[in-house]
PDB file of C-alpha atoms and ligand atoms in Angstrom:
ATOM      1  CA  MET U   1     -17.016  12.425 -24.085  1.00 63.00           C
ATOM      2  CA  PRO U   2     -18.081  12.064 -20.461  1.00 88.00           C
ATOM      3  CA  VAL U   3     -15.741  13.652 -17.945  1.00 93.00           C
ATOM      4  CA  ILE U   4     -15.324  12.446 -14.400  1.00 93.00           C
ATOM      5  CA  CYS U   5     -13.443  13.936 -11.479  1.00 96.00           C
ATOM      6  CA  ALA U   6     -11.846  11.324  -9.282  1.00 96.00           C
ATOM      7  CA  ASP U   7      -9.728  11.650  -6.149  1.00 98.00           C
ATOM      8  CA  GLY U   8      -7.013   9.039  -6.163  1.00 98.00           C
ATOM      9  CA  ILE U   9      -3.408   8.010  -5.594  1.00 98.00           C
ATOM     10  CA  VAL U  10      -1.088   7.007  -8.454  1.00 98.00           C
ATOM     11  CA  THR U  11       0.005   3.450  -7.697  1.00 97.00           C
ATOM     12  CA  ARG U  12       1.935   2.572 -10.867  1.00 96.00           C
ATOM     13  CA  TYR U  13       2.889   3.780 -14.294  1.00 94.00           C
ATOM     14  CA  ALA U  14       4.197   2.311 -17.495  1.00 94.00           C
ATOM     15  CA  ASN U  15       5.968   4.422 -20.088  1.00 93.00           C
ATOM     16  CA  TYR U  16       4.308   4.315 -23.448  1.00 88.00           C
ATOM     17  CA  ARG U  17       5.343   5.772 -26.806  1.00 91.00           C
ATOM     18  CA  GLU U  18       7.842   8.590 -26.634  1.00 91.00           C
ATOM     19  CA  ASN U  19       6.204  10.952 -24.163  1.00 92.00           C
ATOM     20  CA  ASP U  20       3.191   9.160 -22.729  1.00 94.00           C
ATOM     21  CA  ARG U  21       2.420   7.035 -19.723  1.00 94.00           C
ATOM     22  CA  ILE U  22      -0.306   4.648 -18.687  1.00 95.00           C
ATOM     23  CA  LEU U  23      -1.142   5.526 -15.104  1.00 95.00           C
ATOM     24  CA  SER U  24      -2.854   3.309 -12.589  1.00 97.00           C
ATOM     25  CA  ILE U  25      -4.784   5.433 -10.133  1.00 97.00           C
ATOM     26  CA  PHE U  26      -6.454   3.950  -7.064  1.00 98.00           C
ATOM     27  CA  THR U  27      -9.496   6.190  -6.740  1.00 98.00           C
ATOM     28  CA  ILE U  28     -11.853   6.536  -3.809  1.00 98.00           C
ATOM     29  CA  ASP U  29     -15.054   6.278  -5.834  1.00 97.00           C
ATOM     30  CA  TYR U  30     -14.210   4.097  -8.840  1.00 95.00           C
ATOM     31  CA  GLY U  31     -11.562   1.686  -7.590  1.00 97.00           C
ATOM     32  CA  ARG U  32      -8.554   1.294  -9.849  1.00 97.00           C
ATOM     33  CA  MET U  33      -8.455   3.274 -13.091  1.00 96.00           C
ATOM     34  CA  ASP U  34      -5.842   2.676 -15.788  1.00 95.00           C
ATOM     35  CA  VAL U  35      -5.648   5.853 -17.834  1.00 95.00           C
ATOM     36  CA  LYS U  36      -3.503   7.358 -20.561  1.00 94.00           C
ATOM     37  CA  ALA U  37      -1.528  10.492 -19.764  1.00 94.00           C
ATOM     38  CA  ARG U  38      -0.529  12.016 -23.080  1.00 92.00           C
ATOM     39  CA  GLY U  39       2.664  14.008 -23.325  1.00 92.00           C
ATOM     40  CA  CYS U  40       3.277  13.778 -19.583  1.00 91.00           C
ATOM     41  CA  ARG U  41       6.989  13.032 -19.985  1.00 92.00           C
ATOM     42  CA  LYS U  42       7.680  16.294 -21.794  1.00 92.00           C
ATOM     43  CA  PRO U  43       9.334  18.686 -19.329  1.00 90.00           C
ATOM     44  CA  GLN U  44       6.856  21.458 -20.133  1.00 92.00           C
ATOM     45  CA  SER U  45       3.777  19.236 -19.711  1.00 92.00           C
ATOM     46  CA  PRO U  46       1.381  20.339 -16.956  1.00 91.00           C
ATOM     47  CA  LEU U  47       1.140  16.651 -16.068  1.00 92.00           C
ATOM     48  CA  VAL U  48       4.878  16.132 -15.543  1.00 90.00           C
ATOM     49  CA  ASN U  49       4.652  16.268 -11.736  1.00 90.00           C
ATOM     50  CA  VAL U  50       1.335  14.463 -11.630  1.00 91.00           C
ATOM     51  CA  CYS U  51       2.269  11.228 -13.338  1.00 92.00           C
ATOM     52  CA  GLN U  52       4.449   9.935 -10.517  1.00 93.00           C
ATOM     53  CA  PRO U  53       3.877   7.183  -7.985  1.00 96.00           C
ATOM     54  CA  PHE U  54       2.527   8.352  -4.601  1.00 97.00           C
ATOM     55  CA  VAL U  55       0.842  11.475  -6.030  1.00 97.00           C
ATOM     56  CA  PHE U  56      -2.593  12.056  -4.505  1.00 98.00           C
ATOM     57  CA  GLY U  57      -4.813  14.392  -6.455  1.00 97.00           C
ATOM     58  CA  GLN U  58      -8.123  15.130  -8.042  1.00 98.00           C
ATOM     59  CA  PHE U  59      -7.926  13.816 -11.581  1.00 97.00           C
ATOM     60  CA  GLU U  60     -10.082  15.033 -14.444  1.00 97.00           C
ATOM     61  CA  ILE U  61     -10.561  12.046 -16.710  1.00 96.00           C
ATOM     62  CA  PHE U  62     -12.209  11.740 -20.112  1.00 94.00           C
ATOM     63  CA  SER U  63     -13.648   8.293 -20.566  1.00 86.00           C
ATOM     64  CA  GLY U  64     -13.286   7.467 -24.227  1.00 75.00           C
ATOM     65  CA  LYS U  65     -14.289   4.464 -26.303  1.00 78.00           C
ATOM     66  CA  GLU U  66     -11.056   2.701 -25.519  1.00 81.00           C
ATOM     67  CA  ARG U  67      -8.752   3.759 -22.710  1.00 85.00           C
ATOM     68  CA  SER U  68      -9.653   6.764 -20.565  1.00 93.00           C
ATOM     69  CA  VAL U  69      -7.407   9.813 -20.728  1.00 94.00           C
ATOM     70  CA  VAL U  70      -6.316  12.063 -17.888  1.00 95.00           C
ATOM     71  CA  ASN U  71      -6.707  15.676 -18.881  1.00 92.00           C
ATOM     72  CA  ALA U  72      -5.737  17.548 -15.736  1.00 93.00           C
ATOM     73  CA  CYS U  73      -5.006  17.026 -12.082  1.00 95.00           C
ATOM     74  CA  GLU U  74      -5.044  19.168  -9.004  1.00 96.00           C
ATOM     75  CA  ILE U  75      -2.315  17.767  -6.770  1.00 96.00           C
ATOM     76  CA  LYS U  76      -3.358  17.478  -3.135  1.00 97.00           C
ATOM     77  CA  GLU U  77      -0.268  15.726  -1.797  1.00 97.00           C
ATOM     78  CA  THR U  78       2.943  14.246  -3.201  1.00 97.00           C
ATOM     79  CA  PHE U  79       4.245  12.591   0.007  1.00 97.00           C
ATOM     80  CA  TYR U  80       7.578  13.903  -1.205  1.00 96.00           C
ATOM     81  CA  PRO U  81       9.728  12.960   1.849  1.00 96.00           C
ATOM     82  CA  ILE U  82       9.144   9.292   0.984  1.00 96.00           C
ATOM     83  CA  ARG U  83      11.424   9.806  -2.029  1.00 94.00           C
ATOM     84  CA  GLU U  84      14.230  11.235   0.065  1.00 94.00           C
ATOM     85  CA  ASP U  85      14.945   8.114   2.079  1.00 93.00           C
ATOM     86  CA  TYR U  86      15.787   4.691   0.716  1.00 92.00           C
ATOM     87  CA  GLU U  87      13.959   2.686   3.409  1.00 94.00           C
ATOM     88  CA  ARG U  88      10.822   4.824   3.277  1.00 96.00           C
ATOM     89  CA  PHE U  89      10.810   4.655  -0.501  1.00 95.00           C
ATOM     90  CA  SER U  90      11.059   0.875  -0.654  1.00 95.00           C
ATOM     91  CA  ILE U  91       8.406   0.396   2.065  1.00 96.00           C
ATOM     92  CA  GLY U  92       6.120   2.941   0.385  1.00 97.00           C
ATOM     93  CA  SER U  93       6.627   1.115  -2.916  1.00 96.00           C
ATOM     94  CA  VAL U  94       5.538  -2.160  -1.289  1.00 97.00           C
ATOM     95  CA  MET U  95       2.392  -0.448   0.026  1.00 97.00           C
ATOM     96  CA  LEU U  96       1.607   0.955  -3.428  1.00 97.00           C
ATOM     97  CA  ARG U  97       2.254  -2.358  -5.124  1.00 97.00           C
ATOM     98  CA  LEU U  98       0.087  -4.395  -2.751  1.00 97.00           C
ATOM     99  CA  THR U  99      -2.717  -1.845  -3.082  1.00 98.00           C
ATOM    100  CA  HIS U 100      -2.381  -1.790  -6.864  1.00 97.00           C
ATOM    101  CA  ASP U 101      -2.607  -5.569  -7.055  1.00 96.00           C
ATOM    102  CA  ALA U 102      -5.673  -5.768  -4.799  1.00 97.00           C
ATOM    103  CA  ALA U 103      -7.561  -2.855  -6.372  1.00 96.00           C
ATOM    104  CA  MET U 104     -10.206  -3.706  -8.961  1.00 94.00           C
ATOM    105  CA  GLU U 105     -11.731  -1.517 -11.636  1.00 92.00           C
ATOM    106  CA  ASN U 106     -15.160  -0.178 -10.680  1.00 89.00           C
ATOM    107  CA  GLU U 107     -14.833  -1.676  -7.215  1.00 95.00           C
ATOM    108  CA  PRO U 108     -14.197   1.054  -4.662  1.00 96.00           C
ATOM    109  CA  ASN U 109     -12.565  -0.079  -1.426  1.00 97.00           C
ATOM    110  CA  LYS U 110     -12.737   2.897   0.916  1.00 97.00           C
ATOM    111  CA  PRO U 111     -11.124   1.143   3.909  1.00 97.00           C
ATOM    112  CA  LEU U 112      -8.151   0.219   1.708  1.00 98.00           C
ATOM    113  CA  PHE U 113      -7.909   3.749   0.329  1.00 98.00           C
ATOM    114  CA  SER U 114      -7.989   5.231   3.821  1.00 98.00           C
ATOM    115  CA  LEU U 115      -5.327   2.768   4.959  1.00 98.00           C
ATOM    116  CA  LEU U 116      -3.007   3.627   2.056  1.00 98.00           C
ATOM    117  CA  TYR U 117      -3.527   7.366   2.486  1.00 98.00           C
ATOM    118  CA  HIS U 118      -2.776   7.302   6.215  1.00 98.00           C
ATOM    119  CA  ALA U 119       0.155   4.897   5.874  1.00 98.00           C
ATOM    120  CA  LEU U 120       1.792   7.117   3.221  1.00 98.00           C
ATOM    121  CA  SER U 121       1.115  10.234   5.309  1.00 98.00           C
ATOM    122  CA  PHE U 122       2.842   8.771   8.361  1.00 98.00           C
ATOM    123  CA  LEU U 123       5.635   7.344   6.223  1.00 98.00           C
ATOM    124  CA  ALA U 124       6.288  10.806   4.792  1.00 98.00           C
ATOM    125  CA  TYR U 125       5.673  13.039   7.782  1.00 97.00           C
ATOM    126  CA  GLY U 126       5.358  10.846  10.893  1.00 96.00           C
ATOM    127  CA  THR U 127       7.852   9.916  13.562  1.00 93.00           C
ATOM    128  CA  SER U 128       7.299   6.163  13.813  1.00 93.00           C
ATOM    129  CA  ALA U 129       9.775   3.647  12.444  1.00 96.00           C
ATOM    130  CA  PRO U 130       9.012   2.854   8.781  1.00 96.00           C
ATOM    131  CA  LYS U 131       9.082  -0.885   9.522  1.00 96.00           C
ATOM    132  CA  ASP U 132       6.507  -0.452  12.322  1.00 97.00           C
ATOM    133  CA  LEU U 133       4.258   1.246   9.783  1.00 98.00           C
ATOM    134  CA  LEU U 134       4.824  -1.631   7.389  1.00 97.00           C
ATOM    135  CA  CYS U 135       3.813  -4.183  10.072  1.00 97.00           C
ATOM    136  CA  CYS U 136       0.695  -2.176  10.817  1.00 98.00           C
ATOM    137  CA  PHE U 137      -0.080  -1.673   7.127  1.00 98.00           C
ATOM    138  CA  LEU U 138       0.303  -5.383   6.368  1.00 97.00           C
ATOM    139  CA  VAL U 139      -2.052  -6.679   9.041  1.00 98.00           C
ATOM    140  CA  ARG U 140      -4.648  -4.009   8.232  1.00 98.00           C
ATOM    141  CA  TYR U 141      -4.209  -4.524   4.489  1.00 98.00           C
ATOM    142  CA  LEU U 142      -4.869  -8.250   4.874  1.00 97.00           C
ATOM    143  CA  ASN U 143      -8.019  -7.371   6.795  1.00 97.00           C
ATOM    144  CA  ALA U 144      -9.188  -4.772   4.242  1.00 96.00           C
ATOM    145  CA  THR U 145      -8.741  -7.202   1.355  1.00 95.00           C
ATOM    146  CA  GLY U 146     -10.466 -10.158   3.020  1.00 95.00           C
ATOM    147  CA  TYR U 147      -7.343 -12.132   3.983  1.00 97.00           C
ATOM    148  CA  ARG U 148      -7.128 -11.453   7.701  1.00 97.00           C
ATOM    149  CA  PRO U 149      -5.036 -14.136   9.428  1.00 97.00           C
ATOM    150  CA  ALA U 150      -6.311 -15.870  12.553  1.00 97.00           C
ATOM    151  CA  ILE U 151      -4.856 -14.007  15.541  1.00 97.00           C
ATOM    152  CA  THR U 152      -7.157 -14.484  18.540  1.00 97.00           C
ATOM    153  CA  THR U 153      -8.568 -17.921  17.790  1.00 97.00           C
ATOM    154  CA  CYS U 154      -6.989 -21.016  16.264  1.00 97.00           C
ATOM    155  CA  ALA U 155      -7.244 -20.998  12.451  1.00 96.00           C
ATOM    156  CA  GLN U 156      -8.209 -24.672  12.511  1.00 95.00           C
ATOM    157  CA  CYS U 157     -10.380 -25.416  15.572  1.00 96.00           C
ATOM    158  CA  GLY U 158     -11.534 -21.868  16.325  1.00 96.00           C
ATOM    159  CA  ARG U 159     -10.627 -22.052  20.023  1.00 97.00           C
ATOM    160  CA  ASP U 160      -9.463 -18.883  21.793  1.00 97.00           C
ATOM    161  CA  ILE U 161      -5.668 -19.201  21.963  1.00 96.00           C
ATOM    162  CA  ARG U 162      -4.864 -16.123  24.037  1.00 95.00           C
ATOM    163  CA  GLY U 163      -4.026 -18.217  27.126  1.00 93.00           C
ATOM    164  CA  ASP U 164      -2.046 -20.920  25.294  1.00 94.00           C
ATOM    165  CA  ALA U 165       1.604 -21.451  26.166  1.00 91.00           C
ATOM    166  CA  VAL U 166       2.578 -22.424  22.610  1.00 93.00           C
ATOM    167  CA  VAL U 167       0.993 -20.967  19.480  1.00 96.00           C
ATOM    168  CA  ARG U 168       2.286 -21.439  15.950  1.00 97.00           C
ATOM    169  CA  PHE U 169       1.734 -19.153  12.995  1.00 97.00           C
ATOM    170  CA  LEU U 170       0.940 -20.844   9.707  1.00 96.00           C
ATOM    171  CA  PRO U 171       1.646 -19.071   6.400  1.00 95.00           C
ATOM    172  CA  ARG U 172      -1.838 -20.164   5.369  1.00 94.00           C
ATOM    173  CA  GLY U 173      -4.425 -19.428   8.028  1.00 95.00           C
ATOM    174  CA  GLY U 174      -2.439 -17.700  10.751  1.00 97.00           C
ATOM    175  CA  ALA U 175      -2.312 -18.647  14.434  1.00 97.00           C
ATOM    176  CA  ALA U 176      -2.926 -22.291  15.333  1.00 97.00           C
ATOM    177  CA  CYS U 177      -2.992 -24.105  18.673  1.00 96.00           C
ATOM    178  CA  SER U 178      -0.489 -26.873  19.378  1.00 92.00           C
ATOM    179  CA  ALA U 179      -3.226 -29.538  19.333  1.00 94.00           C
ATOM    180  CA  CYS U 180      -4.066 -28.624  15.728  1.00 95.00           C
ATOM    181  CA  SER U 181      -0.588 -28.095  14.340  1.00 91.00           C
ATOM    182  CA  GLN U 182       2.896 -29.320  15.149  1.00 88.00           C
ATOM    183  CA  TYR U 183       4.174 -27.511  12.083  1.00 85.00           C
ATOM    184  CA  GLY U 184       4.703 -23.847  11.506  1.00 87.00           C
ATOM    185  CA  GLU U 185       6.947 -21.587  13.538  1.00 93.00           C
ATOM    186  CA  PRO U 186       6.055 -20.595  17.091  1.00 96.00           C
ATOM    187  CA  ILE U 187       4.930 -17.017  17.601  1.00 97.00           C
ATOM    188  CA  SER U 188       5.173 -15.069  20.863  1.00 96.00           C
ATOM    189  CA  LYS U 189       2.171 -13.772  22.786  1.00 96.00           C
ATOM    190  CA  THR U 190       3.591 -10.269  22.502  1.00 96.00           C
ATOM    191  CA  ALA U 191       3.670 -10.451  18.703  1.00 97.00           C
ATOM    192  CA  LEU U 192       0.096 -11.775  18.538  1.00 97.00           C
ATOM    193  CA  GLU U 193      -1.110  -9.098  20.945  1.00 97.00           C
ATOM    194  CA  GLY U 194       0.713  -6.471  18.867  1.00 97.00           C
ATOM    195  CA  MET U 195      -1.060  -7.614  15.700  1.00 98.00           C
ATOM    196  CA  ARG U 196      -4.395  -7.658  17.516  1.00 97.00           C
ATOM    197  CA  ARG U 197      -3.946  -4.056  18.642  1.00 97.00           C
ATOM    198  CA  MET U 198      -2.772  -2.884  15.223  1.00 97.00           C
ATOM    199  CA  LEU U 199      -5.888  -4.417  13.740  1.00 96.00           C
ATOM    200  CA  ILE U 200      -8.392  -2.651  15.977  1.00 96.00           C
ATOM    201  CA  MET U 201      -6.902   0.850  15.946  1.00 97.00           C
ATOM    202  CA  GLU U 202      -8.128   3.616  13.644  1.00 97.00           C
ATOM    203  CA  ASP U 203      -6.111   4.503  10.538  1.00 97.00           C
ATOM    204  CA  ASP U 204      -5.173   7.882  12.005  1.00 97.00           C
ATOM    205  CA  GLU U 205      -3.656   6.158  15.052  1.00 97.00           C
ATOM    206  CA  MET U 206      -1.143   4.102  13.070  1.00 96.00           C
ATOM    207  CA  ASP U 207       1.793   6.270  14.083  1.00 94.00           C
ATOM    208  CA  ARG U 208       1.270   5.243  17.699  1.00 94.00           C
ATOM    209  CA  VAL U 209       2.711   1.807  16.956  1.00 95.00           C
ATOM    210  CA  LYS U 210       6.100   1.431  18.631  1.00 96.00           C
ATOM    211  CA  LEU U 211       7.510  -2.088  18.476  1.00 97.00           C
ATOM    212  CA  SER U 212      10.661  -3.453  20.056  1.00 97.00           C
ATOM    213  CA  ASP U 213      13.286  -4.706  17.603  1.00 96.00           C
ATOM    214  CA  SER U 214      12.567  -8.353  18.357  1.00 96.00           C
ATOM    215  CA  VAL U 215       8.765  -8.066  18.120  1.00 97.00           C
ATOM    216  CA  ARG U 216       8.998  -6.007  14.927  1.00 97.00           C
ATOM    217  CA  LYS U 217      11.246  -8.648  13.394  1.00 96.00           C
ATOM    218  CA  GLU U 218       8.926 -11.438  14.466  1.00 97.00           C
ATOM    219  CA  ILE U 219       5.754  -9.767  13.171  1.00 97.00           C
ATOM    220  CA  LEU U 220       7.375  -8.816   9.861  1.00 96.00           C
ATOM    221  CA  HIS U 221       8.682 -12.333   9.415  1.00 96.00           C
ATOM    222  CA  HIS U 222       5.305 -13.989  10.020  1.00 97.00           C
ATOM    223  CA  LEU U 223       3.219 -11.462   8.094  1.00 97.00           C
ATOM    224  CA  SER U 224       5.609 -11.567   5.130  1.00 96.00           C
ATOM    225  CA  ALA U 225       5.419 -15.363   5.013  1.00 96.00           C
ATOM    226  CA  TYR U 226       1.632 -15.204   5.331  1.00 97.00           C
ATOM    227  CA  THR U 227       1.251 -12.526   2.632  1.00 97.00           C
ATOM    228  CA  SER U 228       3.534 -14.425   0.254  1.00 96.00           C
ATOM    229  CA  ALA U 229       1.689 -17.711   0.768  1.00 96.00           C
ATOM    230  CA  SER U 230      -1.868 -16.373   0.845  1.00 95.00           C
ATOM    231  CA  LEU U 231      -1.845 -13.810  -1.983  1.00 94.00           C
ATOM    232  CA  GLU U 232      -0.705 -14.776  -5.462  1.00 93.00           C
ATOM    233  CA  TYR U 233       1.008 -11.407  -5.888  1.00 93.00           C
ATOM    234  CA  GLY U 234       2.271 -11.116  -2.289  1.00 93.00           C
ATOM    235  CA  MET U 235       5.776 -12.436  -2.795  1.00 93.00           C
ATOM    236  CA  ARG U 236       6.437 -10.229  -5.812  1.00 92.00           C
ATOM    237  CA  ALA U 237       5.306  -7.116  -3.949  1.00 93.00           C
ATOM    238  CA  LEU U 238       7.409  -7.892  -0.875  1.00 93.00           C
ATOM    239  CA  SER U 239      10.477  -8.634  -2.999  1.00 92.00           C
ATOM    240  CA  ILE U 240      10.712  -4.850  -3.503  1.00 91.00           C
ATOM    241  CA  LEU U 241      12.179  -4.735   0.018  1.00 89.00           C
ATOM    242  CA  GLU U 242      15.153  -6.827  -1.083  1.00 84.00           C
ATOM    243  CA  SER U 243      15.642  -5.162  -4.443  1.00 81.00           C
ATOM    244  CA  ASN U 244      17.881  -2.181  -4.868  1.00 68.00           C
ATOM    245  CA  ILE U 245      15.368   0.278  -6.205  1.00 72.00           C
ATOM    246  CA  VAL U 246      16.262   3.886  -5.654  1.00 70.00           C
ATOM    247  CA  PRO U 247      13.990   6.904  -5.566  1.00 72.00           C
ATOM    248  CA  PRO U 248      13.560   8.128  -9.155  1.00 67.00           C
ATOM    249  CA  SER U 249      14.394  11.735  -8.488  1.00 56.00           C
ATOM    250  CA  THR U 250      16.271  13.679  -5.874  1.00 45.00           C
ATOM    251  CA  THR U 251      15.203  17.084  -7.123  1.00 41.00           C
ATOM    252  CA  PRO U 252      12.050  18.446  -5.521  1.00 40.00           C
ATOM    253  CA  MET U 253       9.005  18.457  -7.739  1.00 41.00           C
ATOM    254  CA  GLU U 254       7.041  21.635  -7.998  1.00 37.00           C
ATOM    255  CA  GLU U 255       4.132  21.473  -5.641  1.00 35.00           C
ATOM    256  CA  GLY U 256       0.724  22.917  -6.217  1.00 36.00           C
ATOM    257  CA  ASN U 257      -1.932  23.172  -8.799  1.00 36.00           C
ATOM    258  CA  SER U 258      -1.136  21.509 -12.081  1.00 34.00           C
ATOM    259  CA  ASP U 259      -4.340  22.127 -13.953  1.00 33.00           C
ATOM    260  CA  ALA U 260      -3.899  22.307 -17.684  1.00 30.00           C
TER     261      ALA U 260
HETATM  262 ZN1  LIG K   1      -6.718 -25.549  17.194  1.00 57.36          ZN
END
């Protein structure tokens, strides 16, 4: 059977039979891979720490006739602090879910991978507010998946709206001038400028975003409405923020090499 080595982040799992899991891994080179992890729920399995959401590693995968099977993994990063804080965990889960839903098999999306990797790194180890990272992730995610909202020009007439006194933000399309739309909620210049800046920065600058409470609230509100209306899976992913999910484990996982 052919063996491939793929660097990727576990975005989801589903338990299967007594001790197995189906893992979804968002890989750099192959896009999303759904693979079987046999025996990974047995405490003594070398895969027990690998088959968890957020784990970034190099996976050794046998591609069989039917579903591929993960044989071993060298863990590079677990982003463990995300599991120790309820807000970070729910925001990280939204990031994983949105990435999972956008990722296609055999379709690598390196900008999206880089975005997820950096967002999880800052969420785990950075100093910025988790909700600021979510704002930044959302606008950059929409861009990386081809759904960037209009921010600088009107979504309908294409005119530059940076000098306009009143701009509205439509859940489908984004910013619109008042001549084009009397509907949709107004959005402040500060919020639009914030989104513009978050869009043009590099992934490794994401922790520089510092929003005021009111601007953060405004951006989150508009981007959530936009994501829910524009992506068929957007609302379901964002509903994680309102659900009461708790981190699955409060005991530290063993770090390090988990090769079989
Ligand atoms: Zn217009």
